N, CA, C and O atoms as a Tinker XYZ file with bonds, in Angstrom:
   316  protein
     1  N      1.262000   -1.075000    0.040000    73     2
     2  CA    -0.081000   -0.244000    0.343000    64     1     3
     3  C      0.972000    1.203000    0.227000    63     2     4     5
     4  O      2.143000    0.982000    0.537000    81     3
     5  N      0.640000    2.617000   -0.186000    73     3     6
     6  CA     1.114000    3.567000   -0.908000    64     5     7
     7  C      1.338000    4.314000    0.721000    63     6     8     9
     8  O      0.510000    4.450000    1.622000    81     7
     9  N      2.503000    4.633000    0.673000    73     7    10
    10  CA     3.212000    5.489000    1.579000    64     9    11
    11  C      2.182000    6.628000    3.189000    63    10    12    13
    12  O      2.123000    6.862000    4.396000    81    11
    13  N      1.599000    6.920000    1.766000    73    11    14
    14  CA     1.005000    8.536000    1.752000    64    13    15
    15  C     -0.212000    8.008000    0.970000    63    14    16    17
    16  O     -0.311000    7.302000   -0.034000    81    15
    17  N     -1.551000    8.895000    2.197000    73    15    18
    18  CA    -3.076000    8.650000    1.695000    64    17    19
    19  C     -3.455000   10.128000    1.623000    63    18    20    21
    20  O     -3.538000   10.528000    2.784000    81    19
    21  N     -3.787000   11.361000    0.543000    73    19    22
    22  CA    -4.270000   12.529000    0.582000    64    21    23
    23  C     -5.984000   11.679000    0.481000    63    22    24    25
    24  O     -6.529000   10.653000    0.073000    81    23
    25  N     -6.313000   13.239000    1.320000    73    23    26
    26  CA    -8.139000   13.105000    0.689000    64    25    27
    27  C     -8.225000   14.421000    0.830000    63    26    28    29
    28  O     -7.881000   15.152000    1.758000    81    27
    29  N     -8.637000   14.604000   -0.019000    73    27    30
    30  CA    -9.189000   15.695000   -0.026000    64    29    31
    31  C    -10.837000   16.142000   -0.357000    63    30    32    33
    32  O    -11.261000   15.618000   -1.387000    81    31
    33  N    -11.706000   16.932000    0.286000    73    31    34
    34  CA   -13.112000   16.930000   -0.190000    64    33    35
    35  C    -13.060000   17.784000   -1.345000    63    34    36    37
    36  O    -11.980000   18.298000   -1.639000    81    35
    37  N    -14.147000   18.016000   -2.082000    73    35    38
    38  CA   -14.447000   18.918000   -3.048000    64    37    39
    39  C    -16.010000   19.306000   -3.297000    63    38    40    41
    40  O    -16.900000   18.459000   -3.370000    81    39
    41  N    -16.187000   20.523000   -3.400000    73    39    42
    42  CA   -17.750000   20.770000   -4.000000    64    41    43
    43  C    -17.452000   22.088000   -5.235000    63    42    44    45
    44  O    -17.160000   23.275000   -5.089000    81    43
    45  N    -17.598000   21.552000   -6.011000    73    43    46
    46  CA   -17.659000   22.650000   -7.109000    64    45    47
    47  C    -16.731000   24.182000   -7.339000    63    46    48    49
    48  O    -16.819000   25.260000   -7.927000    81    47
    49  N    -15.763000   23.371000   -6.379000    73    47    50
    50  CA   -14.121000   24.189000   -6.404000    64    49    51
    51  C    -14.514000   24.771000   -8.556000    63    50    52    53
    52  O    -15.314000   24.491000   -9.450000    81    51
    53  N    -13.233000   25.720000   -8.313000    73    51    54
    54  CA   -13.191000   26.675000   -9.503000    64    53    55
    55  C    -12.311000   25.464000  -10.174000    63    54    56    57
    56  O    -11.641000   24.693000   -9.488000    81    55
    57  N    -12.377000   25.412000  -11.260000    73    55    58
    58  CA   -11.645000   24.228000  -12.228000    64    57    59
    59  C    -10.148000   24.261000  -13.131000    63    58    60    61
    60  O     -9.465000   23.621000  -13.931000    81    59
    61  N    -10.229000   25.703000  -12.225000    73    59    62
    62  CA    -8.524000   25.979000  -12.118000    64    61    63
    63  C     -7.888000   25.767000  -11.211000    63    62    64    65
    64  O     -6.741000   25.371000  -11.001000    81    63
    65  N     -8.947000   26.143000  -10.496000    73    63    66
    66  CA    -7.471000   25.664000   -8.910000    64    65    67
    67  C     -7.906000   24.580000   -8.813000    63    66    68    69
    68  O     -7.328000   24.228000   -7.785000    81    67
    69  N     -8.704000   23.472000   -9.205000    73    67    70
    70  CA    -8.864000   21.908000   -9.267000    64    69    71
    71  C     -7.500000   21.822000  -10.328000    63    70    72    73
    72  O     -6.366000   21.477000   -9.994000    81    71
    73  N     -7.901000   22.190000  -11.543000    73    71    74
    74  CA    -6.562000   21.651000  -12.178000    64    73    75
    75  C     -5.150000   22.236000  -11.894000    63    74    76    77
    76  O     -4.107000   22.035000  -12.517000    81    75
    77  N     -5.321000   22.830000  -11.054000    73    75    78
    78  CA    -3.989000   23.278000  -10.544000    64    77    79
    79  C     -3.753000   22.103000   -9.775000    63    78    80    81
    80  O     -3.037000   21.176000  -10.153000    81    79
    81  N     -4.491000   22.162000   -8.466000    73    79    82
    82  CA    -4.275000   21.184000   -7.376000    64    81    83
    83  C     -3.629000   20.278000   -7.742000    63    82    84    85
    84  O     -2.583000   19.935000   -7.192000    81    83
    85  N     -4.480000   19.339000   -9.426000    73    83    86
    86  CA    -3.827000   18.081000   -9.897000    64    85    87
    87  C     -2.642000   18.135000  -10.325000    63    86    88    89
    88  O     -1.918000   17.156000  -10.501000    81    87
    89  N     -2.227000   19.789000  -10.614000    73    87    90
    90  CA    -0.899000   18.908000  -11.475000    64    89    91
    91  C      0.230000   19.432000  -10.251000    63    90    92    93
    92  O      1.444000   19.227000  -10.285000    81    91
    93  N     -0.487000   20.121000   -9.234000    73    91    94
    94  CA     0.719000   20.780000   -7.991000    64    93    95
    95  C      0.800000   18.713000   -6.526000    63    94    96    97
    96  O      1.404000   18.367000   -5.511000    81    95
    97  N     -0.175000   18.151000   -7.428000    73    95    98
    98  CA     0.343000   16.716000   -6.255000    64    97    99
    99  C      0.163000   15.671000   -6.857000    63    98   100   101
   100  O     -0.545000   14.836000   -6.293000    81    99
   101  N      0.932000   15.229000   -8.681000    73    99   102
   102  CA     0.482000   15.175000   -9.350000    64   101   103
   103  C      2.542000   14.647000   -9.179000    63   102   104   105
   104  O      3.302000   13.692000   -9.022000    81   103
   105  N      2.477000   16.261000   -9.380000    73   103   106
   106  CA     4.190000   17.070000   -9.025000    64   105   107
   107  C      4.908000   16.650000   -7.863000    63   106   108   109
   108  O      5.655000   17.492000   -7.363000    81   107
   109  N      4.854000   15.800000   -7.460000    73   107   110
   110  CA     5.404000   15.691000   -5.663000    64   109   111
   111  C      6.656000   14.686000   -6.186000    63   110   112   113
   112  O      6.369000   13.710000   -6.880000    81   111
   113  N      8.135000   14.982000   -5.803000    73   111   114
   114  CA     8.974000   14.405000   -5.626000    64   113   115
   115  C      8.758000   12.944000   -5.234000    63   114   116   117
   116  O      9.307000   11.998000   -5.798000    81   115
   117  N      7.795000   12.843000   -4.080000    73   115   118
   118  CA     7.262000   11.537000   -3.821000    64   117   119
   119  C      6.370000   11.299000   -4.531000    63   118   120   121
   120  O      5.406000   12.000000   -4.842000    81   119
   121  N      6.861000    9.512000   -5.052000    73   119   122
   122  CA     5.998000    9.254000   -6.138000    64   121   123
   123  C      4.855000    8.129000   -5.095000    63   122   124   125
   124  O      3.858000    7.568000   -5.550000    81   123
   125  N      5.182000    8.065000   -4.139000    73   123   126
   126  CA     4.442000    6.581000   -2.942000    64   125   127
   127  C      3.189000    7.585000   -2.855000    63   126   128   129
   128  O      3.564000    8.740000   -2.652000    81   127
   129  N      1.872000    7.444000   -2.952000    73   127   130
   130  CA     1.080000    8.138000   -2.577000    64   129   131
   131  C     -0.277000    7.496000   -3.061000    63   130   132   133
   132  O     -0.443000    6.778000   -4.047000    81   131
   133  N     -1.016000    7.832000   -2.331000    73   131   134
   134  CA    -2.818000    7.591000   -3.059000    64   133   135
   135  C     -3.693000    9.002000   -3.105000    63   134   136   137
   136  O     -3.693000    9.559000   -2.008000    81   135
   137  N     -4.388000    9.654000   -4.065000    73   135   138
   138  CA    -5.067000   10.861000   -3.747000    64   137   139
   139  C     -6.945000   10.103000   -3.650000    63   138   140   141
   140  O     -7.375000    9.479000   -4.620000    81   139
   141  N     -7.545000   10.243000   -2.775000    73   139   142
   142  CA    -8.929000    9.626000   -2.638000    64   141   143
   143  C     -9.071000   11.391000   -2.633000    63   142   144   145
   144  O     -8.458000   12.241000   -1.987000    81   143
   145  N    -10.074000   11.492000   -3.574000    73   143   146
   146  CA   -10.573000   13.107000   -3.572000    64   145   147
   147  C    -12.022000   12.713000   -3.510000    63   146   148   149
   148  O    -12.270000   11.610000   -3.998000    81   147
   149  N    -12.987000   13.363000   -3.028000    73   147   150
   150  CA   -14.217000   12.430000   -2.371000    64   149   151
   151  C    -15.235000   14.268000   -3.106000    63   150   152   153
   152  O    -15.017000   15.358000   -2.576000    81   151
   153  N    -15.968000   14.136000   -3.998000    73   151   154
   154  CA   -16.651000   14.518000   -4.630000    64   153   155
   155  C    -17.883000   15.021000   -4.126000    63   154   156   157
   156  O    -18.328000   13.914000   -4.428000    81   155
   157  N    -19.278000   15.869000   -3.451000    73   155   158
   158  CA   -19.372000   16.055000   -2.285000    64   157   159
   159  C    -20.782000   16.472000   -3.443000    63   158   160   161
   160  O    -21.515000   17.415000   -3.144000    81   159
   161  N    -20.992000   15.787000   -4.543000    73   159   162
   162  CA   -22.065000   16.178000   -4.978000    64   161   163
   163  C    -22.043000   17.522000   -5.868000    63   162   164   165
   164  O    -23.015000   18.268000   -5.746000    81   163
   165  N    -20.730000   17.989000   -6.994000    73   163   166
   166  CA   -20.654000   19.058000   -7.440000    64   165   167
   167  C    -21.862000   18.163000   -8.750000    63   166   168   169
   168  O    -22.170000   16.990000   -8.961000    81   167
   169  N    -22.298000   19.739000   -9.471000    73   167   170
   170  CA   -22.947000   20.371000  -10.247000    64   169   171
   171  C    -22.571000   20.836000  -11.269000    63   170   172   173
   172  O    -23.105000   21.122000  -12.341000    81   171
   173  N    -22.018000   20.869000  -11.038000    73   171   174
   174  CA   -20.440000   21.271000  -12.537000    64   173   175
   175  C    -19.804000   20.100000  -13.154000    63   174   176   177
   176  O    -19.040000   19.393000  -12.497000    81   175
   177  N    -20.111000   19.837000  -14.513000    73   175   178
   178  CA   -19.413000   18.583000  -14.939000    64   177   179
   179  C    -17.984000   18.692000  -15.230000    63   178   180   181
   180  O    -17.214000   17.732000  -15.202000    81   179
   181  N    -17.558000   20.260000  -15.596000    73   179   182
   182  CA   -16.288000   19.813000  -15.818000    64   181   183
   183  C    -15.553000   19.516000  -14.160000    63   182   184   185
   184  O    -14.447000   19.821000  -13.715000    81   183
   185  N    -16.033000   19.219000  -13.907000    73   183   186
   186  CA   -15.154000   19.442000  -11.927000    64   185   187
   187  C    -14.480000   17.698000  -11.938000    63   186   188   189
   188  O    -13.378000   17.187000  -11.735000    81   187
   189  N    -16.219000   17.088000  -12.392000    73   187   190
   190  CA   -16.670000   15.904000  -12.647000    64   189   191
   191  C    -16.141000   14.739000  -13.380000    63   190   192   193
   192  O    -16.106000   13.588000  -12.944000    81   191
   193  N    -15.674000   15.203000  -14.704000    73   191   194
   194  CA   -14.717000   15.152000  -15.932000    64   193   195
   195  C    -13.361000   15.806000  -15.761000    63   194   196   197
   196  O    -12.932000   15.432000  -16.852000    81   195
   197  N    -12.726000   16.236000  -15.437000    73   195   198
   198  CA   -11.649000   16.466000  -14.759000    64   197   199
   199  C    -10.538000   15.716000  -13.478000    63   198   200   201
   200  O     -9.326000   15.502000  -13.454000    81   199
   201  N    -11.971000   15.409000  -12.234000    73   199   202
   202  CA   -11.306000   13.893000  -11.591000    64   201   203
   203  C    -11.034000   12.669000  -11.982000    63   202   204   205
   204  O    -10.262000   11.856000  -11.475000    81   203
   205  N    -12.075000   12.528000  -13.420000    73   203   206
   206  CA   -12.077000   10.539000  -13.860000    64   205   207
   207  C    -10.438000   11.107000  -15.192000    63   206   208   209
   208  O     -9.491000   10.333000  -15.334000    81   207
   209  N    -10.474000   12.074000  -15.720000    73   207   210
   210  CA    -9.708000   11.957000  -16.154000    64   209   211
   211  C     -7.842000   11.686000  -16.362000    63   210   212   213
   212  O     -7.041000   11.143000  -17.123000    81   211
   213  N     -7.921000   12.788000  -14.641000    73   211   214
   214  CA    -7.029000   13.072000  -14.193000    64   213   215
   215  C     -6.546000   11.403000  -13.512000    63   214   216   217
   216  O     -5.500000   10.794000  -13.285000    81   215
   217  N     -8.320000   11.127000  -13.357000    73   215   218
   218  CA    -7.459000    8.972000  -12.217000    64   217   219
   219  C     -7.458000    8.621000  -13.809000    63   218   220   221
   220  O     -6.359000    8.067000  -13.862000    81   219
   221  N     -7.888000    8.582000  -14.944000    73   219   222
   222  CA    -7.164000    7.513000  -16.240000    64   221   223
   223  C     -6.312000    8.021000  -16.602000    63   222   224   225
   224  O     -5.651000    7.546000  -17.526000    81   223
   225  N     -6.026000    9.089000  -16.058000    73   223   226
   226  CA    -3.675000    9.207000  -16.271000    64   225   227
   227  C     -3.195000    8.756000  -15.378000    63   226   228   229
   228  O     -2.279000    8.022000  -15.751000    81   227
   229  N     -3.341000    8.785000  -13.846000    73   227   230
   230  CA    -2.793000    8.177000  -13.033000    64   229   231
   231  C     -3.481000    8.007000  -11.959000    63   230   232   233
   232  O     -3.999000    8.811000  -11.185000    81   231
   233  N     -3.410000    6.224000  -12.003000    73   231   234
   234  CA    -3.923000    5.674000  -10.221000    64   233   235
   235  C     -4.051000    6.052000   -9.550000    63   234   236   237
   236  O     -5.142000    6.465000   -9.157000    81   235
   237  N     -2.971000    6.147000   -8.987000    73   235   238
   238  CA    -3.328000    6.609000   -7.959000    64   237   239
   239  C     -3.883000    7.802000   -7.564000    63   238   240   241
   240  O     -3.563000    8.348000   -6.508000    81   239
   241  N     -4.920000    8.375000   -8.550000    73   239   242
   242  CA    -5.734000    9.484000   -8.198000    64   241   243
   243  C     -7.004000    8.695000   -7.979000    63   242   244   245
   244  O     -7.345000    8.008000   -8.942000    81   243
   245  N     -7.836000    8.651000   -6.815000    73   243   246
   246  CA    -8.711000    8.075000   -6.898000    64   245   247
   247  C     -9.904000    8.771000   -5.840000    63   246   248   249
   248  O    -10.009000    8.893000   -4.619000    81   247
   249  N    -11.149000    9.338000   -7.652000    73   247   250
   250  CA   -12.060000    9.843000   -7.315000    64   249   251
   251  C    -12.984000    8.692000   -6.413000    63   250   252   253
   252  O    -12.698000    7.498000   -6.321000    81   251
   253  N    -14.029000    9.295000   -5.847000    73   251   254
   254  CA   -15.274000    8.909000   -5.194000    64   253   255
   255  C    -16.056000    9.915000   -4.883000    63   254   256   257
   256  O    -15.816000   11.013000   -4.381000    81   255
   257  N    -17.623000    9.092000   -5.463000    73   255   258
   258  CA   -18.800000   10.235000   -5.556000    64   257   259
   259  C    -18.990000   11.165000   -6.448000    63   258   260   261
   260  O    -19.776000   12.113000   -6.455000    81   259
   261  N    -17.648000   10.572000   -7.736000    73   259   262
   262  CA   -18.262000   10.978000   -9.358000    64   261   263
   263  C    -18.610000   10.175000   -9.771000    63   262   264   265
   264  O    -19.098000    9.591000   -8.803000    81   263
   265  N    -18.875000    9.205000  -11.122000    73   263   266
   266  CA   -20.159000    7.766000  -11.183000    64   265   267
   267  C    -18.741000    7.234000  -11.775000    63   266   268   269
   268  O    -18.904000    6.063000  -12.117000    81   267
   269  N    -17.351000    7.685000  -12.031000    73   267   270
   270  CA   -16.761000    6.316000  -11.361000    64   269   271
   271  C    -16.634000    5.203000  -10.098000    63   270   272   273
   272  O    -16.289000    4.037000  -10.293000    81   271
   273  N    -16.938000    5.703000   -8.896000    73   271   274
   274  CA   -16.741000    5.069000   -7.922000    64   273   275
   275  C    -15.939000    4.977000   -7.780000    63   274   276   277
   276  O    -15.939000    4.808000   -6.560000    81   275
   277  N    -14.401000    4.904000   -8.259000    73   275   278
   278  CA   -14.119000    4.319000   -7.812000    64   277   279
   279  C    -12.923000    4.170000   -6.179000    63   278   280   281
   280  O    -11.900000    4.836000   -6.346000    81   279
   281  N    -12.964000    3.592000   -5.085000    73   279   282
   282  CA   -12.406000    3.748000   -4.498000    64   281   283
   283  C    -11.050000    3.248000   -4.274000    63   282   284   285
   284  O    -10.844000    2.187000   -4.862000    81   283
   285  N     -9.738000    3.851000   -3.371000    73   283   286
   286  CA    -8.797000    4.020000   -3.452000    64   285   287
   287  C     -8.046000    2.714000   -2.667000    63   286   288   289
   288  O     -6.820000    2.687000   -2.560000    81   287
   289  N     -9.017000    1.504000   -2.064000    73   287   290
   290  CA    -8.014000   -0.044000   -1.590000    64   289   291
   291  C     -8.095000   -0.386000   -3.405000    63   290   292   293
   292  O     -7.078000   -0.999000   -3.730000    81   291
   293  N     -9.006000   -0.145000   -4.563000    73   291   294
   294  CA    -9.254000   -0.959000   -5.859000    64   293   295
   295  C     -7.717000   -0.700000   -6.269000    63   294   296   297
   296  O     -6.987000   -1.665000   -6.499000    81   295
   297  N     -7.268000    0.548000   -6.351000    73   295   298
   298  CA    -6.224000    1.036000   -7.084000    64   297   299
   299  C     -4.746000    0.509000   -6.702000    63   298   300   301
   300  O     -3.691000    0.398000   -7.325000    81   299
   301  N     -5.139000    0.254000   -5.474000    73   299   302
   302  CA    -4.145000   -0.441000   -4.646000    64   301   303
   303  C     -2.848000   -1.519000   -5.017000    63   302   304   305
   304  O     -3.162000   -2.651000   -5.387000    81   303
   305  N     -1.752000   -1.246000   -4.939000    73   303   306
   306  CA    -1.438000   -3.034000   -5.330000    64   305   307
   307  C     -0.981000   -3.678000   -3.297000    63   306   308   309
   308  O     -0.314000   -3.424000   -2.294000    81   307
   309  N     -1.951000   -4.576000   -3.886000    73   307   310
   310  CA    -1.832000   -5.335000   -2.431000    64   309   311
   311  C     -0.522000   -6.071000   -1.989000    63   310   312   313
   312  O      0.308000   -6.448000   -2.817000    81   311
   313  N     -0.418000   -6.205000   -1.001000    73   311   314
   314  CA     0.925000   -6.354000   -0.284000    64   313   315
   315  C      0.763000   -8.061000    0.860000    63   314   316
   316  O      1.709000   -8.431000    1.554000    81   315
């Protein structure tokens, strides 16, 4: 399992700020992490698309509450 878990709750954040946040987390020098992003019912489809797109590019990003409903534990390698 990852050595670091990041948990972030979002609700209709400005898309530019969410995009910058994703870029910042992905750019960290520590690579052994998982990021559980919990969407609390955002109505802006761009938020959902951005989270799901980020998760498709990086399996360490685990959106929850979006249509993918992936769980972080499902994407973490078992030991």
